[in-house]
Coordinates of N, CA and C in Angstrom, one line a residue:
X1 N -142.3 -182.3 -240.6 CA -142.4 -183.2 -239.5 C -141.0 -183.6 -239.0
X2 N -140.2 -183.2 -239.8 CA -138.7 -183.9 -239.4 C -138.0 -182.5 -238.5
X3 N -139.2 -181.6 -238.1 CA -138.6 -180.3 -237.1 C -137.8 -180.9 -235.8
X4 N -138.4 -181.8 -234.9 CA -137.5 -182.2 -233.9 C -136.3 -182.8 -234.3
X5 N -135.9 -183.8 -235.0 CA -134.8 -184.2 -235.6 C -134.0 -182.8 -235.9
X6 N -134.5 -181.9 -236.8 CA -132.9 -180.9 -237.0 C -132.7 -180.1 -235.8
X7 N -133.6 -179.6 -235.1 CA -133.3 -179.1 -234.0 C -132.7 -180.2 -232.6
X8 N -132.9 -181.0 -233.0 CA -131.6 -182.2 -231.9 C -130.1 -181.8 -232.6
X9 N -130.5 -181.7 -234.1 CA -128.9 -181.6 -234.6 C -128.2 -180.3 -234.6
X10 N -128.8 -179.3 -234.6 CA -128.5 -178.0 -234.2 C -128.2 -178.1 -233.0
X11 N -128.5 -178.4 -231.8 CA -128.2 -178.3 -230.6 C -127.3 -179.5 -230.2
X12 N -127.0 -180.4 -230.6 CA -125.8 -180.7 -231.0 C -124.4 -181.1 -231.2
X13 N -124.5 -179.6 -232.6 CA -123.5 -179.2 -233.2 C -122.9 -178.0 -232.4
X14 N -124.6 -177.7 -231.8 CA -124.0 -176.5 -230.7 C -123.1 -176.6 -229.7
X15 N -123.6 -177.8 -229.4 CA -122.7 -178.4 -227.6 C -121.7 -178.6 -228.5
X16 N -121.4 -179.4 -229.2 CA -120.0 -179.7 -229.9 C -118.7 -178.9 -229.9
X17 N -119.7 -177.2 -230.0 CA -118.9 -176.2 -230.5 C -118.6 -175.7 -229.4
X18 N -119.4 -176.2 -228.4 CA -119.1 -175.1 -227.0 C -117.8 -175.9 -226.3
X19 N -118.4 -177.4 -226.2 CA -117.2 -177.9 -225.8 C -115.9 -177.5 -226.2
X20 N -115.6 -177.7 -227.6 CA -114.3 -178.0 -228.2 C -113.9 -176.1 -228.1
X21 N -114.5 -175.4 -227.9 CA -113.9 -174.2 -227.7 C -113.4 -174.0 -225.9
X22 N -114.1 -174.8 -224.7 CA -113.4 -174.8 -223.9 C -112.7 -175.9 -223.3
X23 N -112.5 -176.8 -224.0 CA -111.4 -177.5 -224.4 C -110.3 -177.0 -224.9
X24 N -110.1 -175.7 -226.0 CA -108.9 -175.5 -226.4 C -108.3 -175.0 -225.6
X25 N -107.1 -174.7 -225.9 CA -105.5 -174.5 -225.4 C -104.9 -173.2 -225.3
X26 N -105.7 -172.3 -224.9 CA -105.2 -171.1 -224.9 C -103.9 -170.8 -224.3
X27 N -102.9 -170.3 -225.0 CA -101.4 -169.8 -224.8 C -101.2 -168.7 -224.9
X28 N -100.1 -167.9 -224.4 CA -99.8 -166.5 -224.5 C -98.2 -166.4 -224.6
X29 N -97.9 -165.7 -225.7 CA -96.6 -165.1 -226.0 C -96.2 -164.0 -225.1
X30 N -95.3 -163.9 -224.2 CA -94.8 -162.9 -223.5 C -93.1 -162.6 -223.1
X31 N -93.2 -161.7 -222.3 CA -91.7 -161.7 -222.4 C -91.3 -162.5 -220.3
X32 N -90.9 -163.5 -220.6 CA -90.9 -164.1 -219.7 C -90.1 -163.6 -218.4
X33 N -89.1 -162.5 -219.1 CA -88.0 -161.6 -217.5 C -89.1 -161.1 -216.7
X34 N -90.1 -160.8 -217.1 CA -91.4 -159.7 -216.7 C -92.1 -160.4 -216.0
X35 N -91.8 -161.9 -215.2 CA -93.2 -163.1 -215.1 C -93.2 -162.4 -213.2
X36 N -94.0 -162.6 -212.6 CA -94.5 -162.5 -210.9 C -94.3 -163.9 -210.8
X37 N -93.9 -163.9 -209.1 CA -93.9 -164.7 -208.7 C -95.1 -165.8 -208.7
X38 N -95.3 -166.9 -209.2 CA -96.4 -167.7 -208.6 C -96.6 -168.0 -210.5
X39 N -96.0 -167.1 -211.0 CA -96.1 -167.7 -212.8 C -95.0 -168.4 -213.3
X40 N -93.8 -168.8 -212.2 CA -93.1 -169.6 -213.3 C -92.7 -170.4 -211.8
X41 N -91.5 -171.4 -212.1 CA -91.2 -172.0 -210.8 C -89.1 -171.7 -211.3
X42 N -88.9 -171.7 -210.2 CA -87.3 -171.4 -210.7 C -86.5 -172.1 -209.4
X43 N -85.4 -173.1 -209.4 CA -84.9 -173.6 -210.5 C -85.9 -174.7 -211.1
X44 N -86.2 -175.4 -212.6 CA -86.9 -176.1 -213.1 C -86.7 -177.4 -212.4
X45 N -88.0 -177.8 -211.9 CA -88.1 -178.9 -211.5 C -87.3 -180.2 -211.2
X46 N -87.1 -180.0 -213.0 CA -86.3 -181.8 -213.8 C -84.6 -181.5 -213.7
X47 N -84.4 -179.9 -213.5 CA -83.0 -180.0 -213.7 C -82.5 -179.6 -212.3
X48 N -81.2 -180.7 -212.4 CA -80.4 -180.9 -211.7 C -79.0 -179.7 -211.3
X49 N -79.7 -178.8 -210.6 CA -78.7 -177.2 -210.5 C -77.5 -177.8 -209.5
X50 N -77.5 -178.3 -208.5 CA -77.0 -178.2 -207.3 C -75.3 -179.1 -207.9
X51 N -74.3 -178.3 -207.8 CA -73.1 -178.4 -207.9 C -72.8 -179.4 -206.3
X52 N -72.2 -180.9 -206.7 CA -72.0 -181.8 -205.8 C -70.9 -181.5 -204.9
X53 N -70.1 -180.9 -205.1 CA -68.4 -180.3 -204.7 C -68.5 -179.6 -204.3
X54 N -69.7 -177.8 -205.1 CA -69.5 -176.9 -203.7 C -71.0 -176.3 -203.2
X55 N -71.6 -177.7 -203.4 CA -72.9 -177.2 -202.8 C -73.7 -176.4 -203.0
X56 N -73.7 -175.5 -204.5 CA -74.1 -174.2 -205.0 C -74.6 -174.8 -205.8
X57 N -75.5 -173.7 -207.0 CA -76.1 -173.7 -207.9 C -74.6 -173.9 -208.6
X58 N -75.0 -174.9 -210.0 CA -73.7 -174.8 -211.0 C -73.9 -173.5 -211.9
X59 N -72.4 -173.0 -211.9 CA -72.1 -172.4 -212.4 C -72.7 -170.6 -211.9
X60 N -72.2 -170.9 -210.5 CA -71.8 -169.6 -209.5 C -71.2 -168.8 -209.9
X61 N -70.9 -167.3 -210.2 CA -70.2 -166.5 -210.7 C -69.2 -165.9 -209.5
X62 N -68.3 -164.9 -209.3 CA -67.7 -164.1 -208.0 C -69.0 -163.1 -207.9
X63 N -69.6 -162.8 -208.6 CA -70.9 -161.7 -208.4 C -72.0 -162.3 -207.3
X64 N -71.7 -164.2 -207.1 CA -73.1 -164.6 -206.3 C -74.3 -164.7 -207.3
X65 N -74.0 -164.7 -208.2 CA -75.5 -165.2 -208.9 C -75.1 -166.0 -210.0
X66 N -76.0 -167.0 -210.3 CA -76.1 -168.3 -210.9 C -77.1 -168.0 -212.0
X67 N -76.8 -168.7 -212.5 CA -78.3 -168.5 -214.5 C -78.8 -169.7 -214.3
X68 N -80.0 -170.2 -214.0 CA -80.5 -171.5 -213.9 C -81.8 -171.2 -214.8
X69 N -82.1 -172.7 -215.2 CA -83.5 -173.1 -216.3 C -84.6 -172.9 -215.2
X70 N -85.6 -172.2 -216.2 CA -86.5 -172.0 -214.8 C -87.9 -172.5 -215.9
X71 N -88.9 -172.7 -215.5 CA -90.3 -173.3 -216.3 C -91.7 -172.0 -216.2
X72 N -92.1 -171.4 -216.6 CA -93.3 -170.6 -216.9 C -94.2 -171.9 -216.6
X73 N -95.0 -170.9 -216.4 CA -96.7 -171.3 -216.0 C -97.6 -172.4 -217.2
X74 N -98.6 -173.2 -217.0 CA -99.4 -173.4 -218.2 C -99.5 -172.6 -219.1
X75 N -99.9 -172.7 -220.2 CA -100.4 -171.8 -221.4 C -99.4 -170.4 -221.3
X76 N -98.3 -170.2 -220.5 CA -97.2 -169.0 -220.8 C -95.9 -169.5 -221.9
X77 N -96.1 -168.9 -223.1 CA -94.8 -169.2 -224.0 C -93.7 -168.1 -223.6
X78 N -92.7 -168.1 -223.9 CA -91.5 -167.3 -223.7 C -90.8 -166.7 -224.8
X79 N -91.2 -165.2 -225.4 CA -90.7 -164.6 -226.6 C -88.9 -165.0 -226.5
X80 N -88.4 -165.6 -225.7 CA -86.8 -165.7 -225.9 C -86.9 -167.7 -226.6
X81 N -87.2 -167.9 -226.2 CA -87.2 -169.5 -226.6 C -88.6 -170.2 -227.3
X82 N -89.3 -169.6 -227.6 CA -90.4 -170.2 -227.8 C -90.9 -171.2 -227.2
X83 N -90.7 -171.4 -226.3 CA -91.8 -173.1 -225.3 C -91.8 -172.1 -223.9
X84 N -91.9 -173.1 -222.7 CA -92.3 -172.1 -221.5 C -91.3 -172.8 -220.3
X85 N -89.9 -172.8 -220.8 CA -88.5 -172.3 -220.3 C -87.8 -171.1 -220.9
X86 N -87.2 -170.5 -219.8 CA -86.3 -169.7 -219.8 C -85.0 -169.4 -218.8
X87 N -84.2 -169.0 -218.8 CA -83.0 -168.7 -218.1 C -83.5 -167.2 -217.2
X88 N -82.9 -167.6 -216.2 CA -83.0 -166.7 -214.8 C -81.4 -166.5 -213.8
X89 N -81.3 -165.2 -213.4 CA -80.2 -165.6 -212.4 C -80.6 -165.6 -211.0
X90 N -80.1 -166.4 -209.9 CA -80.6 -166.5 -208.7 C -79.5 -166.6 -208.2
X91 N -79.6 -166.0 -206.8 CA -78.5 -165.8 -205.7 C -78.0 -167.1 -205.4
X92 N -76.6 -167.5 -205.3 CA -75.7 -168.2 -204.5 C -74.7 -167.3 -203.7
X93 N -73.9 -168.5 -202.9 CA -72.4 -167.9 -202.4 C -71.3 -169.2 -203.8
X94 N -70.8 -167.7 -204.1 CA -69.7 -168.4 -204.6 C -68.4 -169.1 -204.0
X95 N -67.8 -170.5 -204.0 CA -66.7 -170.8 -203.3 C -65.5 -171.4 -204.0
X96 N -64.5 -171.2 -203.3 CA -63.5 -171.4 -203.8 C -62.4 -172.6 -203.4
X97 N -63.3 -173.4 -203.1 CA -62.8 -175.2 -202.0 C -62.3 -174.7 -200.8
X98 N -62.6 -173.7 -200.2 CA -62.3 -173.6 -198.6 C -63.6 -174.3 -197.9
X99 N -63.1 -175.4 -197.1 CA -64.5 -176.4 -196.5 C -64.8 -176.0 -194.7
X100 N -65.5 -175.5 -194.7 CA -66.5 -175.0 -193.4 C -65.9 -176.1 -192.1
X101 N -66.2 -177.0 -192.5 CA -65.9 -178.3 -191.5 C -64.8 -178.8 -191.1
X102 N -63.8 -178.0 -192.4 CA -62.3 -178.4 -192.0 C -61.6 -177.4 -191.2
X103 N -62.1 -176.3 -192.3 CA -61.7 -174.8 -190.9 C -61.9 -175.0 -189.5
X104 N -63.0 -175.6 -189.0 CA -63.3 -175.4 -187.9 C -62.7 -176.6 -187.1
X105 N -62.6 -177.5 -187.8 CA -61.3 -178.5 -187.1 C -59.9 -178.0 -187.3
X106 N -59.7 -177.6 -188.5 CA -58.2 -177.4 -187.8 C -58.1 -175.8 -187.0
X107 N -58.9 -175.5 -186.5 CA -59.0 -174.1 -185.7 C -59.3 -174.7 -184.1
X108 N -60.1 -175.9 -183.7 CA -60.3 -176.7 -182.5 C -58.6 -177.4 -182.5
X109 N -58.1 -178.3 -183.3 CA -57.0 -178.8 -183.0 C -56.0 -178.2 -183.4
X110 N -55.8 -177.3 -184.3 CA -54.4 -177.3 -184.8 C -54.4 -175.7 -184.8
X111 N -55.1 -175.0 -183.9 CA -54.9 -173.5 -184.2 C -54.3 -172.4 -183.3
X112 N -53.6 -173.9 -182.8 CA -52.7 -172.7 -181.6 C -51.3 -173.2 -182.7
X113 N -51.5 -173.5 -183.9 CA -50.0 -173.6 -184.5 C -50.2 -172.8 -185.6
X114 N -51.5 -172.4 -185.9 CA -51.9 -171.5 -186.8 C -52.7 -172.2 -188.4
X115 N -52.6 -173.4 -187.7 CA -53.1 -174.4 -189.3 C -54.6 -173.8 -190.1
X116 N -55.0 -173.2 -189.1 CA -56.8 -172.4 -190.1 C -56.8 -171.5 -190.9
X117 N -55.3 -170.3 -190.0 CA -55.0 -169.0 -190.8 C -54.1 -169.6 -192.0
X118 N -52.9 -170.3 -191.7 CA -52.5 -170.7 -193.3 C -53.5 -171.4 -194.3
X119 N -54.6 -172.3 -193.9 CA -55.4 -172.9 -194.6 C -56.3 -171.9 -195.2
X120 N -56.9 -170.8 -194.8 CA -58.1 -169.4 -195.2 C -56.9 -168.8 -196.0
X121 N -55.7 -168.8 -196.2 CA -55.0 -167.6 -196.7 C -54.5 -166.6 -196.4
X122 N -54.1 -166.9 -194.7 CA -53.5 -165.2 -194.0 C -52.3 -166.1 -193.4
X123 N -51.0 -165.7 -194.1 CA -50.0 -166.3 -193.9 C -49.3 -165.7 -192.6
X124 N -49.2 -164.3 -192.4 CA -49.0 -163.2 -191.4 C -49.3 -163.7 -190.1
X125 N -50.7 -163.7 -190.0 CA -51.8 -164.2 -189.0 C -51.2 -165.4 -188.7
X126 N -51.1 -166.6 -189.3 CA -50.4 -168.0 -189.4 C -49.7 -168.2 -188.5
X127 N -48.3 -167.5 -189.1 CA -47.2 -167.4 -188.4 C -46.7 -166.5 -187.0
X128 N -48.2 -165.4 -186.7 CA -48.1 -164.8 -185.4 C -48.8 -165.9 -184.8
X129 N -49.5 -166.6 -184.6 CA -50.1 -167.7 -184.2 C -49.3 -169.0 -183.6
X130 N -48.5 -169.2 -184.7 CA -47.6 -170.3 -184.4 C -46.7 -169.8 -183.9
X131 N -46.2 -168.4 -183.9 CA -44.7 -168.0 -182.9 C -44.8 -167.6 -181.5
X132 N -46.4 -167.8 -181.2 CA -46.9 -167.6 -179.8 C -47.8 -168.5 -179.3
X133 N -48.0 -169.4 -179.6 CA -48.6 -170.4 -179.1 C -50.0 -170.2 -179.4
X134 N -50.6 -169.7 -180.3 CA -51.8 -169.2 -180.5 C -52.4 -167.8 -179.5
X135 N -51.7 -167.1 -179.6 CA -51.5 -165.9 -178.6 C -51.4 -166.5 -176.9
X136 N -50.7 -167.9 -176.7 CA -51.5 -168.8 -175.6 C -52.7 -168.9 -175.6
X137 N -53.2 -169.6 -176.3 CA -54.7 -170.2 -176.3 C -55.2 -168.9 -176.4
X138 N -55.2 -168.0 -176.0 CA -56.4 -166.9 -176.8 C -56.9 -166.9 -177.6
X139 N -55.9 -166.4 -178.9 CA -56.3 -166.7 -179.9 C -56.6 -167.1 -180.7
X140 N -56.4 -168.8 -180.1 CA -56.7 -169.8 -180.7 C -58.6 -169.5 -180.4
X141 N -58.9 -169.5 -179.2 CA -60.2 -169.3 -178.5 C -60.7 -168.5 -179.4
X142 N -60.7 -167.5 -179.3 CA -61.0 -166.7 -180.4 C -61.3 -166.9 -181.6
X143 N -60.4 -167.2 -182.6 CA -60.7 -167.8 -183.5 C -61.4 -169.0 -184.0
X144 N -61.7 -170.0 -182.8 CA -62.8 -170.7 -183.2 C -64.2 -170.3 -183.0
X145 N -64.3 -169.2 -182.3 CA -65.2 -169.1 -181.8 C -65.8 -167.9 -183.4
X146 N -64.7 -166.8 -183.9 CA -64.9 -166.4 -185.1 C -65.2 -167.1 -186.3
X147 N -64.5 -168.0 -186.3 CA -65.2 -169.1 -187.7 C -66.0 -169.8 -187.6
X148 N -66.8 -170.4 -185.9 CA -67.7 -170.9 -186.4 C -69.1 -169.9 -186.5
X149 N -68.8 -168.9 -186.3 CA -70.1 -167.9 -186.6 C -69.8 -167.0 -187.8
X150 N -68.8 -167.7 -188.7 CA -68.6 -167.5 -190.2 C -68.1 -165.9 -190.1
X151 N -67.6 -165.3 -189.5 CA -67.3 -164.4 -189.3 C -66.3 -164.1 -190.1
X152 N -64.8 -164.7 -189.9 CA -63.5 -165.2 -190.1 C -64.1 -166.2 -191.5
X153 N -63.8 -165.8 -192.9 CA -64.1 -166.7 -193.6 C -62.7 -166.3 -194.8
X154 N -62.8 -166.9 -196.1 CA -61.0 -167.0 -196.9 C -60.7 -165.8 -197.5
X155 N -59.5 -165.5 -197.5 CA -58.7 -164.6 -198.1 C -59.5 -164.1 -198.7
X156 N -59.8 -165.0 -200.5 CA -60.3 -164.8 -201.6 C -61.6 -163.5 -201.1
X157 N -62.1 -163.9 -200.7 CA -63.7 -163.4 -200.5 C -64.4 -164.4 -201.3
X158 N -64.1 -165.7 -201.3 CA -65.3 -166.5 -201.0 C -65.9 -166.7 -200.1
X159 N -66.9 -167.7 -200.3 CA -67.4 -168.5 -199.0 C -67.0 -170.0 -198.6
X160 N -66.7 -170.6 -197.5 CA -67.3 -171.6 -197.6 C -68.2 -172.4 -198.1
X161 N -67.2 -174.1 -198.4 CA -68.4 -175.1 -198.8 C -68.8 -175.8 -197.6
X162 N -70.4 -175.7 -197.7 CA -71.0 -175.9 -196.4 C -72.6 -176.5 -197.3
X163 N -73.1 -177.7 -196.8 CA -74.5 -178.3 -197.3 C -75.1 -177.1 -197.7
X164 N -75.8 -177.8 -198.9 CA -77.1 -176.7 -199.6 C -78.2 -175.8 -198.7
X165 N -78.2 -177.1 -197.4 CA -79.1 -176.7 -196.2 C -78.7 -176.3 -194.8
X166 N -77.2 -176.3 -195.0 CA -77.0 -176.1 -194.0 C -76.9 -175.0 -193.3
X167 N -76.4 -175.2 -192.1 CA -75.5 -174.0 -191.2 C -75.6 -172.8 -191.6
X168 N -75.8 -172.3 -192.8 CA -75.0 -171.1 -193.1 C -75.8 -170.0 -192.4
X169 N -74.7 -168.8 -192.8 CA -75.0 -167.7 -192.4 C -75.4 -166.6 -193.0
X170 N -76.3 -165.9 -193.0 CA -76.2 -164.5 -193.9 C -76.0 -163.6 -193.2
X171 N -74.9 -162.7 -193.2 CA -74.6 -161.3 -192.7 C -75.9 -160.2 -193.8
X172 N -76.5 -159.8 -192.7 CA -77.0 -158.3 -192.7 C -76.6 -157.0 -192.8
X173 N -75.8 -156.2 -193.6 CA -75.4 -155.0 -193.2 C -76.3 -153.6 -193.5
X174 N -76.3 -152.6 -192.7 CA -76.7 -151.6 -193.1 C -75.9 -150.3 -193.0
X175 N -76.6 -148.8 -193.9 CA -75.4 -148.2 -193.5 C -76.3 -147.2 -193.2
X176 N -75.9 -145.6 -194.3 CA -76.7 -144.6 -193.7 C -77.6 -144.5 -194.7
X177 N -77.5 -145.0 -196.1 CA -79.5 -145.1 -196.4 C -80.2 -146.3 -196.8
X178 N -79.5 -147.1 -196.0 CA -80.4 -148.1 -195.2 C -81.8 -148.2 -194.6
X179 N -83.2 -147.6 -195.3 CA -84.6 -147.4 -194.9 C -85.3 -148.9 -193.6
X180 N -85.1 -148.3 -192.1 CA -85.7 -149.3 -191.7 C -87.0 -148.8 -191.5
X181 N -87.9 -150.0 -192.2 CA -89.6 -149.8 -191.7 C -90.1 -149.9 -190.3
X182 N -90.7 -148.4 -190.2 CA -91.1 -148.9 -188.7 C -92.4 -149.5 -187.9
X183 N -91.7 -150.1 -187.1 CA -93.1 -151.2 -186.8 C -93.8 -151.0 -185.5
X184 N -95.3 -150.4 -185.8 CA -96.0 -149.6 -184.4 C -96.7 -151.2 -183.9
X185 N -96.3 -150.9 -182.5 CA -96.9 -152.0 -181.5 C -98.7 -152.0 -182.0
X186 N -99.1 -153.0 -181.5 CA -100.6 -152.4 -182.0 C -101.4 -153.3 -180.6

């Protein structure tokens, strides 16, 4: 007679079991260099990348790429660290304290005496500038018109410090195997 009673308790123990198995926590050990886009987020949310002075990711290389903390997905562990961060490198411009803002002022006022070319590092240039009056305004003209479309940028082969969001520029180059895709009108 006590048939209904164990069969309430069997069924149950059953839900109990079904629940708490999709309730658990399934994780996966992998190798995190290997992740697709849309499975980790990079840079990590909480950490604070952005270098206050030159506007870049900290710790910019001359190569243009940066190693920042990046976060994997739910339930993705990381065979290098065990939890679900890891290190990633991502594109910056590396700089060397030449400021965008100041070039381009002292190239509007002071660049028919050559104050932009001494300031970028072309001493040559500088002093042809200054011993002609900026080629008479030509080349003064010219040259603002080259730096501000980042063209004319420092000796070094850095870049410009210029806002995280700003202005900047990316040059495009191609050469001869350069694959452009071709795009049929439709």
């Amino acid at each position: 007679m006590c048939y209904p009673a164990q069969l309430f308790s069997v069924f149950f123990l059953l839900s109990l079991l079904i629940l708490h198995s999709n309730a658990a926590d399934y994780t996966y050990e992998i190798d995190c260099n290997n992740l697709r886009m849309g499975q980790y987020i990079c840079p990590h949310p909480d950490y604070d990348f952005i270098d206050q002075k030159t506007q870049q990711p900290k710790g910019c290389t001359k190569e243009n790429k940066a190693r920042v903390l990046c976060l994997a997905a739910d339930g993705l562990i990381c065979t290098e660290t065990r939890n679900n961060t890891f290190k990633k490198d991502i594109p910056c411009k590396w700089t060397n304290g030449y400021s965008f803002e100041t070039t381009l002022l002292l190239s509007i006022f002071l660049g028919m005496f050559g104050a932009d070319r001494f300031y970028l590092g072309y001493p040559a240039l500088g002093l042809l500038k200054l011993s002609t009056l900026g080629f008479l305004f030509l080349g003064q003209f010219a040259d603002v018109i080259l730096i501000a479309t980042q063209i004319v940028g420092p000796a070094d082969g850095s870049h410009y410090i210029m806002p995280y969001y700003g202005a900047g520029i990316n040059i495009v180059t191609s050469n001869n195997f350069t694959y452009r895709v071709p795009q049929y009108d439709s």
